[in-house]
mmCIF file of C-alpha atoms in Angstrom:
data_model
loop_
_atom_site.group_PDB
_atom_site.id
_atom_site.type_symbol
_atom_site.label_atom_id
_atom_site.label_comp_id
_atom_site.label_asym_id
_atom_site.label_seq_id
_atom_site.Cartn_x
_atom_site.Cartn_y
_atom_site.Cartn_z
ATOM 1 C CA MET A 6 67.589 -5.318 2.032
ATOM 2 C CA ALA A 7 64.504 -3.131 2.459
ATOM 3 C CA ASN A 8 62.330 -6.014 1.257
ATOM 4 C CA LEU A 9 63.983 -8.425 3.730
ATOM 5 C CA LYS A 10 63.361 -6.025 6.604
ATOM 6 C CA GLU A 11 59.705 -5.673 5.632
ATOM 7 C CA VAL A 12 59.204 -9.451 5.554
ATOM 8 C CA ARG A 13 60.968 -9.841 8.918
ATOM 9 C CA ASN A 14 58.621 -7.249 10.434
ATOM 10 C CA ARG A 15 55.596 -9.070 9.055
ATOM 11 C CA ILE A 16 56.839 -12.397 10.418
ATOM 12 C CA SER A 17 57.298 -10.815 13.850
ATOM 13 C CA SER A 18 53.824 -9.240 13.708
ATOM 14 C CA VAL A 19 52.068 -12.471 12.654
ATOM 15 C CA SER A 20 53.941 -14.451 15.335
ATOM 16 C CA SER A 21 52.724 -12.019 18.009
ATOM 17 C CA THR A 22 49.163 -12.278 16.695
ATOM 18 C CA GLN A 23 49.373 -16.074 16.732
ATOM 19 C CA GLN A 24 50.433 -16.049 20.385
ATOM 20 C CA ILE A 25 47.454 -13.829 21.236
ATOM 21 C CA THR A 26 44.964 -16.052 19.383
ATOM 22 C CA LYS A 27 46.401 -19.140 21.097
ATOM 23 C CA ALA A 28 45.949 -17.512 24.503
ATOM 24 C CA MET A 29 42.398 -16.416 23.660
ATOM 25 C CA LYS A 30 41.557 -19.934 22.505
ATOM 26 C CA MET A 31 42.759 -21.371 25.829
ATOM 27 C CA VAL A 32 40.786 -18.793 27.842
ATOM 28 C CA ALA A 33 37.641 -19.469 25.770
ATOM 29 C CA ALA A 34 38.075 -23.231 26.264
ATOM 30 C CA ALA A 35 38.251 -22.805 30.050
ATOM 31 C CA LYS A 36 35.154 -20.585 30.082
ATOM 32 C CA LEU A 37 33.361 -22.971 27.718
ATOM 33 C CA LYS A 38 33.857 -25.849 30.156
ATOM 34 C CA ARG A 39 32.130 -23.936 32.961
ATOM 35 C CA ALA A 40 29.381 -22.635 30.689
ATOM 36 C CA THR A 41 28.734 -26.109 29.268
ATOM 37 C CA ASN A 42 28.424 -27.594 32.751
ATOM 38 C CA ALA A 43 25.863 -24.914 33.671
ATOM 39 C CA ILE A 44 23.579 -25.465 30.669
ATOM 40 C CA VAL A 45 23.882 -29.282 30.791
ATOM 41 C CA GLN A 46 22.837 -29.273 34.458
ATOM 42 C CA LEU A 47 19.878 -26.945 33.857
ATOM 43 C CA ARG A 48 18.353 -28.677 30.825
ATOM 44 C CA PRO A 49 16.962 -31.772 32.635
ATOM 45 C CA TYR A 50 15.397 -29.509 35.291
ATOM 46 C CA ALA A 51 13.884 -27.170 32.682
ATOM 47 C CA ASN A 52 12.508 -30.070 30.634
ATOM 48 C CA LYS A 53 11.015 -31.793 33.687
ATOM 49 C CA LEU A 54 9.464 -28.553 34.915
ATOM 50 C CA ARG A 55 7.854 -28.063 31.513
ATOM 51 C CA ASP A 56 6.534 -31.652 31.529
ATOM 52 C CA ILE A 57 5.038 -31.325 35.018
ATOM 53 C CA LEU A 58 3.408 -28.008 34.110
ATOM 54 C CA ALA A 59 1.955 -29.469 30.921
ATOM 55 C CA GLN A 60 0.580 -32.533 32.728
ATOM 56 C CA VAL A 61 -1.016 -30.555 35.531
ATOM 57 C CA SER A 62 -2.416 -27.892 33.198
ATOM 58 C CA ALA A 63 -3.986 -30.552 30.975
ATOM 59 C CA SER A 64 -6.039 -31.871 33.881
ATOM 60 C CA VAL A 65 -7.317 -28.449 35.023
ATOM 61 C CA GLU A 66 -10.239 -26.850 33.228
ATOM 62 C CA GLY A 67 -10.364 -23.134 32.636
ATOM 63 C CA ASN A 68 -6.769 -22.214 33.394
ATOM 64 C CA ASP A 69 -6.982 -18.428 33.663
ATOM 65 C CA SER A 70 -3.354 -17.554 34.322
ATOM 66 C CA PRO A 71 -2.523 -14.120 32.859
ATOM 67 C CA TYR A 72 0.670 -15.593 31.393
ATOM 68 C CA THR A 73 -1.137 -18.131 29.204
ATOM 69 C CA GLN A 74 -3.707 -15.768 27.704
ATOM 70 C CA ASP A 75 -3.083 -15.467 23.989
ATOM 71 C CA ARG A 76 -3.855 -11.944 22.796
ATOM 72 C CA ILE A 77 -3.605 -10.269 19.396
ATOM 73 C CA PRO A 78 0.074 -9.206 19.239
ATOM 74 C CA THR A 79 -0.439 -5.457 18.966
ATOM 75 C CA LYS A 80 2.606 -4.653 21.134
ATOM 76 C CA VAL A 81 5.615 -6.920 20.805
ATOM 77 C CA LEU A 82 8.837 -7.290 22.772
ATOM 78 C CA VAL A 83 11.856 -9.101 21.293
ATOM 79 C CA ILE A 84 14.666 -10.199 23.632
ATOM 80 C CA VAL A 85 17.943 -10.555 21.700
ATOM 81 C CA LEU A 86 20.880 -12.380 23.285
ATOM 82 C CA THR A 87 24.352 -11.470 22.027
ATOM 83 C CA SER A 88 27.738 -10.995 23.720
ATOM 84 C CA ASN A 89 29.625 -8.022 25.125
ATOM 85 C CA ARG A 90 32.758 -8.799 23.103
ATOM 86 C CA GLY A 91 33.620 -9.687 19.534
ATOM 87 C CA LEU A 92 36.183 -12.087 18.049
ATOM 88 C CA ALA A 93 33.599 -14.878 18.117
ATOM 89 C CA GLY A 94 33.138 -15.475 14.430
ATOM 90 C CA ALA A 95 29.595 -14.899 13.173
ATOM 91 C CA PHE A 96 28.037 -15.482 16.620
ATOM 92 C CA ASN A 97 26.720 -11.939 17.141
ATOM 93 C CA ALA A 98 26.015 -11.206 13.483
ATOM 94 C CA ASN A 99 23.852 -14.337 13.142
ATOM 95 C CA ALA A 100 21.814 -13.548 16.273
ATOM 96 C CA ILE A 101 21.211 -9.967 15.103
ATOM 97 C CA LYS A 102 20.323 -11.155 11.584
ATOM 98 C CA THR A 103 17.818 -13.668 12.983
ATOM 99 C CA ALA A 104 16.242 -10.958 15.158
ATOM 100 C CA ASN A 105 16.011 -8.617 12.155
ATOM 101 C CA ASN A 106 14.378 -11.315 10.046
ATOM 102 C CA LEU A 107 11.854 -11.961 12.814
ATOM 103 C CA ILE A 108 11.069 -8.262 13.196
ATOM 104 C CA PHE A 109 10.751 -7.371 9.521
ATOM 105 C CA SER A 110 8.815 -10.488 8.515
ATOM 106 C CA LYS A 111 6.616 -11.568 11.418
ATOM 107 C CA TYR A 112 6.245 -8.222 13.208
ATOM 108 C CA ALA A 113 6.800 -5.695 10.416
ATOM 109 C CA GLU A 114 3.405 -4.049 11.028
ATOM 110 C CA GLN A 115 4.030 -3.601 14.760
ATOM 111 C CA HIS A 116 7.497 -2.194 14.060
ATOM 112 C CA ALA A 117 6.124 0.285 11.504
ATOM 113 C CA ARG A 118 3.607 1.550 14.081
ATOM 114 C CA GLY A 119 6.266 1.918 16.773
ATOM 115 C CA ASN A 120 4.772 -0.898 18.849
ATOM 116 C CA LEU A 121 7.897 -3.068 18.902
ATOM 117 C CA SER A 122 10.487 -2.913 21.667
ATOM 118 C CA ILE A 123 13.865 -4.586 22.157
ATOM 119 C CA ILE A 124 15.595 -5.910 25.248
ATOM 120 C CA ALA A 125 19.180 -6.588 24.210
ATOM 121 C CA ILE A 126 21.213 -8.686 26.621
ATOM 122 C CA GLY A 127 24.763 -8.135 25.396
ATOM 123 C CA LYS A 128 26.587 -4.992 24.274
ATOM 124 C CA ARG A 129 26.849 -6.009 20.619
ATOM 125 C CA GLY A 130 23.111 -6.346 20.170
ATOM 126 C CA HIS A 131 22.339 -3.348 22.385
ATOM 127 C CA ASP A 132 24.591 -1.027 20.352
ATOM 128 C CA PHE A 133 23.319 -2.354 17.019
ATOM 129 C CA PHE A 134 19.627 -1.761 17.709
ATOM 130 C CA GLN A 135 20.126 1.496 19.588
ATOM 131 C CA LYS A 136 22.126 3.044 16.737
ATOM 132 C CA ARG A 137 19.350 2.114 14.307
ATOM 133 C CA GLY A 138 16.606 3.850 16.227
ATOM 134 C CA PHE A 139 14.851 0.847 17.783
ATOM 135 C CA ASN A 140 13.079 1.266 21.109
ATOM 136 C CA VAL A 141 15.701 -0.449 23.288
ATOM 137 C CA ILE A 142 14.567 -0.979 26.881
ATOM 138 C CA GLY A 143 17.131 -0.882 29.684
ATOM 139 C CA ASN A 144 20.779 -1.909 29.656
ATOM 140 C CA TYR A 145 21.571 -5.484 30.698
ATOM 141 C CA ASN A 146 25.139 -5.691 29.403
ATOM 142 C CA ASP A 147 26.506 -6.420 32.904
ATOM 143 C CA LEU A 148 24.393 -9.555 33.244
ATOM 144 C CA TYR A 149 27.184 -11.840 31.979
ATOM 145 C CA SER A 150 29.670 -10.582 34.583
ATOM 146 C CA ASP A 151 27.589 -12.232 37.322
ATOM 147 C CA LEU A 152 25.425 -14.746 35.506
ATOM 148 C CA ASN A 153 22.954 -16.456 37.825
ATOM 149 C CA PHE A 154 19.257 -17.275 38.041
ATOM 150 C CA LEU A 155 18.452 -14.378 40.376
ATOM 151 C CA ASN A 156 19.930 -11.719 38.075
ATOM 152 C CA VAL A 157 18.247 -13.104 34.962
ATOM 153 C CA SER A 158 14.965 -13.361 36.902
ATOM 154 C CA GLN A 159 14.971 -9.581 37.339
ATOM 155 C CA VAL A 160 14.643 -9.237 33.570
ATOM 156 C CA THR A 161 11.927 -11.895 33.456
ATOM 157 C CA GLU A 162 9.970 -10.297 36.298
ATOM 158 C CA TYR A 163 9.948 -6.957 34.485
ATOM 159 C CA VAL A 164 8.723 -8.629 31.285
ATOM 160 C CA MET A 165 6.042 -10.607 33.157
ATOM 161 C CA LYS A 166 4.826 -7.464 34.929
ATOM 162 C CA GLU A 167 4.531 -5.577 31.633
ATOM 163 C CA TYR A 168 2.742 -8.522 30.003
ATOM 164 C CA LYS A 169 0.328 -8.888 32.902
ATOM 165 C CA ALA A 170 -0.447 -5.147 32.800
ATOM 166 C CA GLY A 171 -1.254 -5.396 29.087
ATOM 167 C CA ASN A 172 1.664 -3.235 27.938
ATOM 168 C CA ILE A 173 3.041 -6.188 25.942
ATOM 169 C CA ASP A 174 1.038 -8.788 24.015
ATOM 170 C CA ARG A 175 3.829 -11.056 22.765
ATOM 171 C CA VAL A 176 7.404 -11.747 23.881
ATOM 172 C CA GLU A 177 9.943 -13.582 21.702
ATOM 173 C CA VAL A 178 13.524 -14.577 22.527
ATOM 174 C CA VAL A 179 16.286 -14.828 19.901
ATOM 175 C CA TYR A 180 19.444 -16.682 20.908
ATOM 176 C CA ASN A 181 22.073 -19.249 19.908
ATOM 177 C CA GLU A 182 21.203 -22.691 21.273
ATOM 178 C CA PHE A 183 24.357 -24.548 22.278
ATOM 179 C CA ARG A 184 25.012 -27.961 20.753
ATOM 180 C CA ASN A 185 28.804 -28.151 20.846
ATOM 181 C CA ALA A 186 31.832 -25.891 20.443
ATOM 182 C CA ALA A 187 31.460 -25.824 16.661
ATOM 183 C CA VAL A 188 27.654 -25.856 16.339
ATOM 184 C CA GLN A 189 25.200 -23.243 17.576
ATOM 185 C CA ILE A 190 21.568 -23.326 16.468
ATOM 186 C CA LEU A 191 19.883 -19.946 15.892
ATOM 187 C CA THR A 192 16.599 -20.077 17.785
ATOM 188 C CA ALA A 193 13.593 -17.770 18.034
ATOM 189 C CA GLU A 194 11.036 -18.957 20.572
ATOM 190 C CA GLN A 195 7.985 -17.489 22.225
ATOM 191 C CA LEU A 196 8.373 -16.644 25.906
ATOM 192 C CA LEU A 197 4.948 -15.102 26.511
ATOM 193 C CA PRO A 198 2.224 -16.131 26.385
ATOM 194 C CA LEU A 199 3.392 -19.498 27.644
ATOM 195 C CA VAL A 200 2.834 -22.063 24.910
ATOM 196 C CA PRO A 201 1.349 -25.383 26.124
ATOM 197 C CA GLN A 202 2.818 -28.670 24.952
ATOM 198 C CA GLU A 203 1.154 -30.677 22.229
ATOM 199 C CA THR A 204 -1.780 -32.775 23.428
ATOM 200 C CA ALA A 205 -0.173 -36.033 22.277
ATOM 201 C CA GLU A 206 2.951 -35.293 24.318
ATOM 202 C CA VAL A 207 0.899 -34.484 27.409
ATOM 203 C CA GLU A 208 -1.176 -37.658 27.124
ATOM 204 C CA LYS A 209 1.975 -39.752 26.744
ATOM 205 C CA SER A 210 3.550 -38.117 29.812
ATOM 206 C CA ASN A 211 0.355 -38.548 31.844
ATOM 207 C CA ALA A 212 0.346 -42.224 30.986
ATOM 208 C CA GLU A 213 3.874 -42.585 32.311
ATOM 209 C CA VAL A 214 3.595 -40.603 35.584
ATOM 210 C CA ASP A 215 0.784 -39.938 38.040
ATOM 211 C CA TYR A 216 1.647 -37.130 40.473
ATOM 212 C CA ILE A 217 0.307 -36.686 43.996
ATOM 213 C CA ILE A 218 -0.433 -32.961 44.182
ATOM 214 C CA GLU A 219 -0.760 -30.803 47.299
ATOM 215 C CA PRO A 220 -2.383 -28.461 48.145
ATOM 216 C CA SER A 221 -4.217 -28.274 44.784
ATOM 217 C CA LYS A 222 -3.595 -28.375 41.057
ATOM 218 C CA GLU A 223 -4.682 -24.756 40.691
ATOM 219 C CA LYS A 224 -2.194 -23.606 43.341
ATOM 220 C CA ILE A 225 0.605 -25.645 41.779
ATOM 221 C CA ILE A 226 -0.077 -24.107 38.363
ATOM 222 C CA GLU A 227 -0.081 -20.635 39.897
ATOM 223 C CA GLU A 228 3.396 -21.297 41.328
ATOM 224 C CA LEU A 229 4.836 -23.255 38.398
ATOM 225 C CA ILE A 230 3.990 -20.912 35.517
ATOM 226 C CA PRO A 231 6.144 -17.944 36.671
ATOM 227 C CA LYS A 232 8.963 -20.330 37.572
ATOM 228 C CA ALA A 233 8.732 -22.014 34.151
ATOM 229 C CA ILE A 234 8.915 -18.642 32.372
ATOM 230 C CA LYS A 235 11.948 -17.575 34.434
ATOM 231 C CA THR A 236 13.646 -20.905 33.795
ATOM 232 C CA GLN A 237 12.977 -20.662 30.058
ATOM 233 C CA LEU A 238 14.745 -17.292 29.782
ATOM 234 C CA TYR A 239 17.564 -18.380 32.101
ATOM 235 C CA LYS A 240 18.120 -21.453 29.925
ATOM 236 C CA ALA A 241 18.266 -19.244 26.818
ATOM 237 C CA VAL A 242 20.883 -16.992 28.462
ATOM 238 C CA LEU A 243 22.996 -19.995 29.511
ATOM 239 C CA ASP A 244 22.702 -21.438 25.992
ATOM 240 C CA SER A 245 23.836 -18.132 24.518
ATOM 241 C CA ASN A 246 26.719 -17.838 26.978
ATOM 242 C CA ALA A 247 28.012 -21.332 26.189
ATOM 243 C CA SER A 248 27.552 -20.722 22.461
ATOM 244 C CA GLU A 249 29.582 -17.514 22.674
ATOM 245 C CA HIS A 250 32.576 -19.250 24.250
ATOM 246 C CA GLY A 251 32.304 -22.149 21.816
ATOM 247 C CA ALA A 252 32.169 -19.783 18.843
ATOM 248 C CA ARG A 253 35.125 -17.767 20.169
ATOM 249 C CA MET A 254 37.210 -20.887 20.808
ATOM 250 C CA THR A 255 36.495 -22.130 17.277
ATOM 251 C CA ALA A 256 37.245 -18.718 15.755
ATOM 252 C CA MET A 257 40.544 -18.365 17.643
ATOM 253 C CA ASP A 258 41.557 -21.900 16.717
ATOM 254 C CA LYS A 259 40.964 -21.088 13.050
ATOM 255 C CA ALA A 260 42.814 -17.768 13.415
ATOM 256 C CA THR A 261 45.801 -19.544 14.974
ATOM 257 C CA GLU A 262 45.819 -22.070 12.145
ATOM 258 C CA ASN A 263 45.622 -19.305 9.528
ATOM 259 C CA ALA A 264 48.483 -17.441 11.228
ATOM 260 C CA GLY A 265 50.577 -20.609 11.014
ATOM 261 C CA ASP A 266 49.883 -20.915 7.285
ATOM 262 C CA LEU A 267 50.740 -17.249 6.780
ATOM 263 C CA LEU A 268 54.003 -17.664 8.710
ATOM 264 C CA LYS A 269 55.033 -20.557 6.453
ATOM 265 C CA SER A 270 54.359 -18.420 3.392
ATOM 266 C CA LEU A 271 56.230 -15.427 4.821
ATOM 267 C CA LYS A 272 59.252 -17.513 5.836
ATOM 268 C CA LEU A 273 59.370 -18.998 2.350
ATOM 269 C CA SER A 274 59.250 -15.490 0.863
ATOM 270 C CA TYR A 275 61.952 -14.351 3.282
ATOM 271 C CA ASN A 276 64.258 -17.245 2.371
ATOM 272 C CA GLN A 277 63.716 -16.645 -1.339
ATOM 273 C CA ALA A 278 64.459 -12.926 -0.982
ATOM 274 C CA ARG A 279 67.525 -13.663 1.150
ATOM 275 C CA GLN A 280 68.808 -16.196 -1.371
ATOM 276 C CA ALA A 281 68.265 -13.707 -4.176
ATOM 277 C CA ALA A 282 70.216 -11.053 -2.256
ATOM 278 C CA ILE A 283 73.104 -13.472 -1.626
ATOM 279 C CA THR A 284 73.146 -14.524 -5.265
ATOM 280 C CA THR A 285 73.225 -10.878 -6.340
ATOM 281 C CA GLU A 286 76.130 -10.128 -3.991
ATOM 282 C CA LEU A 287 78.082 -13.157 -5.224
ATOM 283 C CA SER A 288 77.504 -12.124 -8.834
ATOM 284 C CA GLU A 289 78.788 -8.623 -8.054
ATOM 285 C CA ILE A 290 81.893 -10.021 -6.310
ATOM 286 C CA VAL A 291 82.636 -12.379 -9.215
ATOM 287 C CA SER A 292 82.116 -9.605 -11.733
ATOM 288 C CA GLY A 293 84.404 -7.279 -9.756
ATOM 289 C CA ALA A 294 87.100 -9.931 -9.455
ATOM 290 C CA ALA A 295 86.907 -10.652 -13.214
ATOM 291 C CA ALA A 296 87.180 -6.975 -13.995
ATOM 292 C CA LEU A 297 90.311 -6.609 -11.830
ATOM 293 C CA SER A 298 92.005 -9.645 -13.377
ATOM 294 C CA ASN A 299 91.247 -8.426 -16.903
ATOM 295 C CA GLY A 300 92.597 -5.007 -15.986
#
C-alpha cells in the first residue's frame, strides 16, 4: 500500500508539472508570434539601409566618419544578448559559451590586460559574467520589458560615444539569430567600427539603383552611419528576443511530451503494483479459507 501511495503522489506531481509546461508553451507561442512579426518587419528596412549606405559610401572618397575608422583593438567591448528567465533549453548557455569562446580566443590578450568590457543585455548573461569577475558595464535587464528602438538606441548611443572618444577600439555583439521556433543561429558580429560591404556587392547594387541624393552624399553618410549602427543592434536584440521565445516554446513542448511519457510509465507501474496487491490479498483469503475448512 505504501508503494501504491508513492506512485499516486508521483502521478499527481507529474500531471501538475505537465499542466504548467503546457501553459508556458502557449504563453511562449503567443509572445513568439509578436516577436517574429517585429523582426520580420525590421529585416527588410535594415538590409535596405545597409545597401544604401554601402552604395553612397562607395562613391565618396575619403570617408572620415569616426565610426568607420579601424583601429588596433586594444580596448574591446563585447555585447552579449541573453534572456532574463530560464526554461528555454540551451538558449542562454549557448550565447554565453559563444561569448566565452570569442573572448578567450580572439581577445584573450585584451582580457588578460583588463582591457575587455561586457555589456550584458539579459539577467542570465549579466549574472554569469559579473560573478566571474568580468568588467560588466551597466544593467540593461529591464530592456525586454519595454522593447523598442528608442530604448535600445540608448545603449547604442553610449557605445558610439565611448568609441568616438577612443575609450573603445572594437565592439562585438553575440546573439541568437532567429530562423524559426526550433532553429537559432549563434552569431558574433562586429558592431564598431562599421564594416563596409564587399566591393562586388556594392558594384552590383549600384548597377541596379541610381539614387538622387540631397543635400549631399557626405551629409547623407553622416546621418546614415549612426542610424545604421543603431538599427544593427536593435535588429540583434529583436533576433535574440524572438529566439528566446522560440527556444522556450520548443523546450516546453518537449517537456510536456516527456511528462506524458513519464505518466504512461507511472500509470503502468501503478496498475502492476495494484494488481500485485490484489493478487496477494486473494491468495491470503484463499489460504485462510482453506485453513478453516481443513480445521
